PDB file of C-alpha atoms in Angstrom:
ATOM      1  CA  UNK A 409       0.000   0.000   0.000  1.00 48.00           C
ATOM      2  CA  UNK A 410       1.560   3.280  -0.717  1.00 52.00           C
ATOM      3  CA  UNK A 411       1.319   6.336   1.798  1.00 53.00           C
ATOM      4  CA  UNK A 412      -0.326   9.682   0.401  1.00 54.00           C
ATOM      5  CA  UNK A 413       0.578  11.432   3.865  1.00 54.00           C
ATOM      6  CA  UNK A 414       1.485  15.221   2.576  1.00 51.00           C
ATOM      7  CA  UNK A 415      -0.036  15.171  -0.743  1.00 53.00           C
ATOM      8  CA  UNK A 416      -3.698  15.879  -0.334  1.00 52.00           C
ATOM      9  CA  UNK A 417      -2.443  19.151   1.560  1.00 55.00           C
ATOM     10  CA  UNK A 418      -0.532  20.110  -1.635  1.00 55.00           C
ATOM     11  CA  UNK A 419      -1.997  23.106  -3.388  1.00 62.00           C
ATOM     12  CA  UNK A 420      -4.162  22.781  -6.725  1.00 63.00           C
ATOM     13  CA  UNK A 421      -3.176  24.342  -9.618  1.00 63.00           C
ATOM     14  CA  UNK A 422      -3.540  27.752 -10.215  1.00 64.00           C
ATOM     15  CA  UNK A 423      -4.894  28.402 -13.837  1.00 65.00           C
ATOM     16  CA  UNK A 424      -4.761  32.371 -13.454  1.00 65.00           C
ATOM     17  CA  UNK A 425      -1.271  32.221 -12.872  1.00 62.00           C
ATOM     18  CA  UNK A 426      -0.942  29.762 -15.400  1.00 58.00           C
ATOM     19  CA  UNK A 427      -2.627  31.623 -17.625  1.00 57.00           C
ATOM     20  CA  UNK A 428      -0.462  34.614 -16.657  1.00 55.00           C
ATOM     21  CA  UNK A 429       2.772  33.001 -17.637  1.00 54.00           C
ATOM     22  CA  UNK A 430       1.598  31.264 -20.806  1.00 54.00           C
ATOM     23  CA  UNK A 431       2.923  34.045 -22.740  1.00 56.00           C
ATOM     24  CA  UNK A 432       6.318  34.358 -21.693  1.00 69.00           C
ATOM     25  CA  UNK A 433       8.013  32.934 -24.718  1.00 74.00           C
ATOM     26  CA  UNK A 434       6.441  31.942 -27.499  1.00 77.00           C
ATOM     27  CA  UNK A 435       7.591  29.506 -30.842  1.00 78.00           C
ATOM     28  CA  UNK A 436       5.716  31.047 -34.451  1.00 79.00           C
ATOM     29  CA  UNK A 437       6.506  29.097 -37.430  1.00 79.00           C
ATOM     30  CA  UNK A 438       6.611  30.372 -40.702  1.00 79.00           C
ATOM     31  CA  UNK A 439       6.447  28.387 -43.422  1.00 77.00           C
ATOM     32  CA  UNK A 440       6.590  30.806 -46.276  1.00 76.00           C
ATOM     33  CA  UNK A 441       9.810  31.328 -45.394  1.00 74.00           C
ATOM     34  CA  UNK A 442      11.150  27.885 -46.088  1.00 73.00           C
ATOM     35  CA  UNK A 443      11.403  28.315 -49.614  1.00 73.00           C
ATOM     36  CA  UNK A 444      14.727  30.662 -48.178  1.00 72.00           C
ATOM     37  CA  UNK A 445      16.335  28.765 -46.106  1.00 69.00           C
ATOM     38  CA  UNK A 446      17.247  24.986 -48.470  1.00 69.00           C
ATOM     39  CA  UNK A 447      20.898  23.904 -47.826  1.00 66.00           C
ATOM     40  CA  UNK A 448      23.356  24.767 -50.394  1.00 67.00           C
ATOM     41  CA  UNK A 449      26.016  21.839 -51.782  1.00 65.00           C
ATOM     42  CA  UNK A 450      25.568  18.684 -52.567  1.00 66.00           C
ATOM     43  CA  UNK A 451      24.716  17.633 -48.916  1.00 65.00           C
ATOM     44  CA  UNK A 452      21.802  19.616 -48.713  1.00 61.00           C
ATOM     45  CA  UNK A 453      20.393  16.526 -51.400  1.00 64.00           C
ATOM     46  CA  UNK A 454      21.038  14.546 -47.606  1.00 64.00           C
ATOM     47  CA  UNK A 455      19.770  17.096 -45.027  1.00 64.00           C
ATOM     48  CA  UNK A 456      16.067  17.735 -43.836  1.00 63.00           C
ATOM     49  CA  UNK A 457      14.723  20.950 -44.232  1.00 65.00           C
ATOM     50  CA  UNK A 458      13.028  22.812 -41.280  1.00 71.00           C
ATOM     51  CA  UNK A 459       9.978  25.285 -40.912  1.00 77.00           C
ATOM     52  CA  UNK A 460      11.871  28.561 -39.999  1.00 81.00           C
ATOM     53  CA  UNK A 461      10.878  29.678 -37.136  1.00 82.00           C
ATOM     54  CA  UNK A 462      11.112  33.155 -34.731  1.00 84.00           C
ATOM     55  CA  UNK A 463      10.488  33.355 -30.603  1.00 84.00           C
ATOM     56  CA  UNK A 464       8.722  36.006 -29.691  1.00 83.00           C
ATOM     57  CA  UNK A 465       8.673  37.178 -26.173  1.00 82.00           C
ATOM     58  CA  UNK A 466       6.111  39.509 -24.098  1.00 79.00           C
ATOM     59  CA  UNK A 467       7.097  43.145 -23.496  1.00 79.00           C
ATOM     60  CA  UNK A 468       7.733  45.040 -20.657  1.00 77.00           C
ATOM     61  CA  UNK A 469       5.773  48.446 -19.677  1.00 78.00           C
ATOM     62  CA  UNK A 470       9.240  50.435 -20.435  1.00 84.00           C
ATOM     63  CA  UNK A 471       9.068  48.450 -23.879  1.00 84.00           C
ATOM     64  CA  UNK A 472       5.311  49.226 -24.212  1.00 81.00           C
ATOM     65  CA  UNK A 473       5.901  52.961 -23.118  1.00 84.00           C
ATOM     66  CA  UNK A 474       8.783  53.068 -25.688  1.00 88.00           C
ATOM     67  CA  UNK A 475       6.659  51.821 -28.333  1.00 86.00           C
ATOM     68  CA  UNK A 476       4.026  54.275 -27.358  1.00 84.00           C
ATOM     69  CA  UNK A 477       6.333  57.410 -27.788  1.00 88.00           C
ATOM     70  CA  UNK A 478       8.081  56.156 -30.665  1.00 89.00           C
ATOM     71  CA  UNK A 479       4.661  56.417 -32.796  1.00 87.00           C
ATOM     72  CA  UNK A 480       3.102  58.900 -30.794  1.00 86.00           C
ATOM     73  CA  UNK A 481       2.053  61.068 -33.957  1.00 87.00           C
ATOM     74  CA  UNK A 482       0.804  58.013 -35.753  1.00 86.00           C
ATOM     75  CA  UNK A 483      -1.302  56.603 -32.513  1.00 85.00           C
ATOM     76  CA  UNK A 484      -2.699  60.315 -32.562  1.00 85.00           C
ATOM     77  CA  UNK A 485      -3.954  59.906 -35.902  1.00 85.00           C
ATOM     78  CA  UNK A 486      -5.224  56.631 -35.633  1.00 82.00           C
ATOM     79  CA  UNK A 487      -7.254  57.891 -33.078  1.00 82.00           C
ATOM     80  CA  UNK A 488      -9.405  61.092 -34.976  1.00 83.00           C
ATOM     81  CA  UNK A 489     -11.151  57.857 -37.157  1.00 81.00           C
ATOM     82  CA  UNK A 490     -11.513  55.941 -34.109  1.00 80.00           C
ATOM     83  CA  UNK A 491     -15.242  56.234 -33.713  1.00 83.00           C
ATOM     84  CA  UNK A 492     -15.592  55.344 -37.667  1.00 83.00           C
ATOM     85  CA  UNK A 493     -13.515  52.454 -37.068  1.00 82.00           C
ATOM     86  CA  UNK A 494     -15.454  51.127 -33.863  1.00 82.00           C
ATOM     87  CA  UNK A 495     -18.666  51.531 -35.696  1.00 83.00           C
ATOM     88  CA  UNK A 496     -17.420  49.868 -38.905  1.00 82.00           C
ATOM     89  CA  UNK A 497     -15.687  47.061 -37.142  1.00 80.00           C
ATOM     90  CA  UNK A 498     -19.193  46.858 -34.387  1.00 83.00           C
ATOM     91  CA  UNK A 499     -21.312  46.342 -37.699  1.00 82.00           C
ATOM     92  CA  UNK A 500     -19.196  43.823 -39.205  1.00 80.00           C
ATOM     93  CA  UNK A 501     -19.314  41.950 -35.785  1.00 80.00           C
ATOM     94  CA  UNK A 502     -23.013  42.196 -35.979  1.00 82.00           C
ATOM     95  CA  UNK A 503     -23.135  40.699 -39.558  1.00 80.00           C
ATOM     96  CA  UNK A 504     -24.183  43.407 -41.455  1.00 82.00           C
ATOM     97  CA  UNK A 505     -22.267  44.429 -45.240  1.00 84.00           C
ATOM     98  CA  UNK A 506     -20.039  46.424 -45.229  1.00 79.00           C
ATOM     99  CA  UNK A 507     -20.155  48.672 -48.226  1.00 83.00           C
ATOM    100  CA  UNK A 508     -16.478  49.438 -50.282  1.00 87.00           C
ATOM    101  CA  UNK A 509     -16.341  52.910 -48.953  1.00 86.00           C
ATOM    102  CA  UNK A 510     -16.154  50.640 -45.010  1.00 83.00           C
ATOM    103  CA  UNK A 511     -13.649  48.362 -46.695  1.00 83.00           C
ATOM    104  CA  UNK A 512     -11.660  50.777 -47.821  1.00 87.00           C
ATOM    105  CA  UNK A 513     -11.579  53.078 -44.573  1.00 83.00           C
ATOM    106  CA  UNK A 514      -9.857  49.625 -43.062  1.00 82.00           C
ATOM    107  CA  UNK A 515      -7.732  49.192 -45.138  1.00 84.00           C
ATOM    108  CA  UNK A 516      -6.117  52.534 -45.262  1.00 86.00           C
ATOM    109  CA  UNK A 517      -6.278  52.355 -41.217  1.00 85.00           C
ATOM    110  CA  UNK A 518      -4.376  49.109 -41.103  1.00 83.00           C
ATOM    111  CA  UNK A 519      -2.028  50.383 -43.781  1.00 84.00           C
ATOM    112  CA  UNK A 520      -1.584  53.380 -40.737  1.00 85.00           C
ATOM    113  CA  UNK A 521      -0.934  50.758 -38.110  1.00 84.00           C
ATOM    114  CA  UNK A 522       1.582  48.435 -39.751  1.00 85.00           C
ATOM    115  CA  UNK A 523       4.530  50.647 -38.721  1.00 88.00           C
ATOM    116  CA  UNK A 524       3.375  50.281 -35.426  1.00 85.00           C
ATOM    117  CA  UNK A 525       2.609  46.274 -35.256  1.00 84.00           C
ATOM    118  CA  UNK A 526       6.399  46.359 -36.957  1.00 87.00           C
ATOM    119  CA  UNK A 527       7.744  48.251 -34.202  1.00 87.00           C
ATOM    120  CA  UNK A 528       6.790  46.009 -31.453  1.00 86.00           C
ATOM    121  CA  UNK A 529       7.608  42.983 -33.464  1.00 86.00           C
ATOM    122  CA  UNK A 530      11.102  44.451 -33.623  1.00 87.00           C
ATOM    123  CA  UNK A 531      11.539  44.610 -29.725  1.00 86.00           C
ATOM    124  CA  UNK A 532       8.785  41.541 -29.291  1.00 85.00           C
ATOM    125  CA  UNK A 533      11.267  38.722 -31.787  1.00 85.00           C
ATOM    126  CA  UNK A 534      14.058  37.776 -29.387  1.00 85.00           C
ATOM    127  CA  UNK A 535      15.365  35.166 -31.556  1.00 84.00           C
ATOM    128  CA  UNK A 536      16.743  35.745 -34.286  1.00 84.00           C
ATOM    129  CA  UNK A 537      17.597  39.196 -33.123  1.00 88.00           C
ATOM    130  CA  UNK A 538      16.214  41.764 -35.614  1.00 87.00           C
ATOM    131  CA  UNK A 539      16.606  45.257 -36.366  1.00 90.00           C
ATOM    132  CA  UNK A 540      12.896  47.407 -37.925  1.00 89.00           C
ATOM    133  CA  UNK A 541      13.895  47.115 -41.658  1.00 90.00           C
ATOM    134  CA  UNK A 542      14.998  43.476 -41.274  1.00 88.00           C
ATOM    135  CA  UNK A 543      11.160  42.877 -39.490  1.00 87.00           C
ATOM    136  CA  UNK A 544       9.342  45.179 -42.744  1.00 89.00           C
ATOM    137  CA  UNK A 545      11.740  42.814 -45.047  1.00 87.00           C
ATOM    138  CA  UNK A 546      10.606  39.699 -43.262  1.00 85.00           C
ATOM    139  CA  UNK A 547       6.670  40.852 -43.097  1.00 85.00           C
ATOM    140  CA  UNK A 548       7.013  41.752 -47.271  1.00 85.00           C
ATOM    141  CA  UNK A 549       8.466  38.435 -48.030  1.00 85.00           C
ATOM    142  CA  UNK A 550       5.704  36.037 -45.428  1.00 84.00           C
ATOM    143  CA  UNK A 551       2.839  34.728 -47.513  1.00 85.00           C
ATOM    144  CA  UNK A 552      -0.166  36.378 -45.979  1.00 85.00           C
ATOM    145  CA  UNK A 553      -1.509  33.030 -43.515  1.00 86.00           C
ATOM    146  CA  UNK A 554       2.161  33.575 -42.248  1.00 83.00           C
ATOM    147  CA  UNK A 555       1.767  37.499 -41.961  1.00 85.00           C
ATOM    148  CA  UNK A 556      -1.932  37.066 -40.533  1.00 82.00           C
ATOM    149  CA  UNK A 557      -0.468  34.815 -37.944  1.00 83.00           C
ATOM    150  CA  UNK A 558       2.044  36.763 -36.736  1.00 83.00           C
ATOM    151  CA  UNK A 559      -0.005  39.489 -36.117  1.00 81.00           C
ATOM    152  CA  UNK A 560      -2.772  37.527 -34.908  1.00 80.00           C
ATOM    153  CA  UNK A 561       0.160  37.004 -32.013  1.00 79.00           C
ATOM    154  CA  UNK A 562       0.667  40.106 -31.552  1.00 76.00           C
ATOM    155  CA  UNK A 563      -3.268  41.253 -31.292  1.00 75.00           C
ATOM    156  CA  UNK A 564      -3.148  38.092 -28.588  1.00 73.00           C
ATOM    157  CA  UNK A 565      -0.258  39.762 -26.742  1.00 70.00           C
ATOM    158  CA  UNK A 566      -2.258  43.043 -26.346  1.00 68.00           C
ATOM    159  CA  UNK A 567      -5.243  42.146 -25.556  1.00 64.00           C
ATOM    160  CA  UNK A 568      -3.731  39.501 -22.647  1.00 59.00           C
ATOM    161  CA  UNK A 569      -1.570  42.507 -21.249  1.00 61.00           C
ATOM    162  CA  UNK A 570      -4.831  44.166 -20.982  1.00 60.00           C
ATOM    163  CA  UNK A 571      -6.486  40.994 -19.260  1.00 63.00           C
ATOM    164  CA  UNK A 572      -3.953  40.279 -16.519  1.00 62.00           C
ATOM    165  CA  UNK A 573      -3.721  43.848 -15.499  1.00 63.00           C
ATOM    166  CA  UNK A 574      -7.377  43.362 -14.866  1.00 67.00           C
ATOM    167  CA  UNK A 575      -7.050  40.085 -13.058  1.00 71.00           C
ATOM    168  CA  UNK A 576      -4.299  41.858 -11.124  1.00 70.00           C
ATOM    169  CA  UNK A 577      -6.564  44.802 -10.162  1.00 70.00           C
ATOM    170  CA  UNK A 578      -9.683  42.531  -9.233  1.00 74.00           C
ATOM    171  CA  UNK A 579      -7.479  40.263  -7.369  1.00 81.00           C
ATOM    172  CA  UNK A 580      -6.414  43.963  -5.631  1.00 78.00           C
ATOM    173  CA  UNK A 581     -10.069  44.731  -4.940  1.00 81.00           C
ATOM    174  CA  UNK A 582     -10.961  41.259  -3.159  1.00 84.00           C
ATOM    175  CA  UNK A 583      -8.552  41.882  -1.295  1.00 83.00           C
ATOM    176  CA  UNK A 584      -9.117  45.248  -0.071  1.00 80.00           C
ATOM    177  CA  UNK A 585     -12.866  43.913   0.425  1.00 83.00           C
ATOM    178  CA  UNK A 586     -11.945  41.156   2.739  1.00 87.00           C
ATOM    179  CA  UNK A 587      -9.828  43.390   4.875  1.00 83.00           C
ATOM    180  CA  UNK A 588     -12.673  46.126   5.288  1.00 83.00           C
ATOM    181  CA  UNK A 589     -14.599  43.246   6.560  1.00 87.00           C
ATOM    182  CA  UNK A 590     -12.445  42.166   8.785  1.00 86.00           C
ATOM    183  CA  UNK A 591     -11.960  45.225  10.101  1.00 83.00           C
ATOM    184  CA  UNK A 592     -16.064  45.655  10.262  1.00 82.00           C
ATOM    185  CA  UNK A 593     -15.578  42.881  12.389  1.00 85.00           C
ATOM    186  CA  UNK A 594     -13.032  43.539  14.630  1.00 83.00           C
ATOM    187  CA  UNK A 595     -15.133  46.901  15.280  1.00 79.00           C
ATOM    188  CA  UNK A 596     -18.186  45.331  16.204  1.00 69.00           C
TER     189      UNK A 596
END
């Protein structure tokens, strides 16, 4: 018979702080890129060819605030078609057509943001190390599933930064709850 003394005290697993940590490093192949990277000689008739691949990390707030000053003037003009873009994007989310005029608002706005997306994906790829016109090289030469992905990343990175601060504030505001009513408590 085998003893369990010790374990059934042992904590579960916490999936918020799982969660929290998923997105410290992260593998994104791209397979477009293959076509660039075949061994030269006669040995590459011998050798496998790999899916290149980049690791992209999450950023820090000083690499976030960076970012944010770096295309400060850009972010500022994003923002004067901000309402049209919410209400385009809320009526494509509702199902509704979206007439060329629509499309083409988008597409000029994403055109806008690509510097930006580029930018963090400079700082964001730790390996291999890349400098902003080696990242605008890379994105011109991915196939567009490839591109999409990598920016899909990205979008994933942003919006989870923007998830585990609030996490971190509710967990802040529990708390703060449970000590007021402790202290209610103690009073009474």
């Amino acid at each position: 018979m085998v003893s369990t003394t010790g374990q059934l005290d042992a904590p579960l697993v916490d999936i918020g702080a799982v969660q929290r940590e998923y997105w410290e490093r992260k593998t994104v192949e791209l397979p477009s890129l293959a076509k660039f990277q075949k061994p030269k000689g006669w040995k590459g008739w011998f050798q496998k060819t790999h899916t290149p691949v980049c690791v992209i990390r999450r950023l820090t707030n000083s690499e976030w605030n960076m970012i944010n000053e770096k295309f400060l003037d850009l972010r500022t003009d994003l923002a004067k078609d901000a309402v049209l873009l919410n209400n385009i994007v809320s009526k494509t989310m509702e199902g509704k057509e979206v007439t060329q005029d629509e499309k083409k608002i988008l597409a000029v706005a994403q055109a806008k943001a690509m510097p930006i997306y580029t930018g963090m994906l400079e700082i964001m790829i730790e390996e291999p190390k890349m400098k902003y016109a080696d990242v605008q090289a890379m994105l011109d030469v991915c196939d567009q599933n490839d591109k999409d992905n990598l920016m899909a990343q990205v979008n994933t990175l942003t919006s989870e930064k923007m998830s585990v601060a609030q996490a971190v504030a509710n967990e802040r505001m529990t708390e703060v709850n449970e000590l007021r009513t402790q202290m209610m408590q103690d009073l009474a």
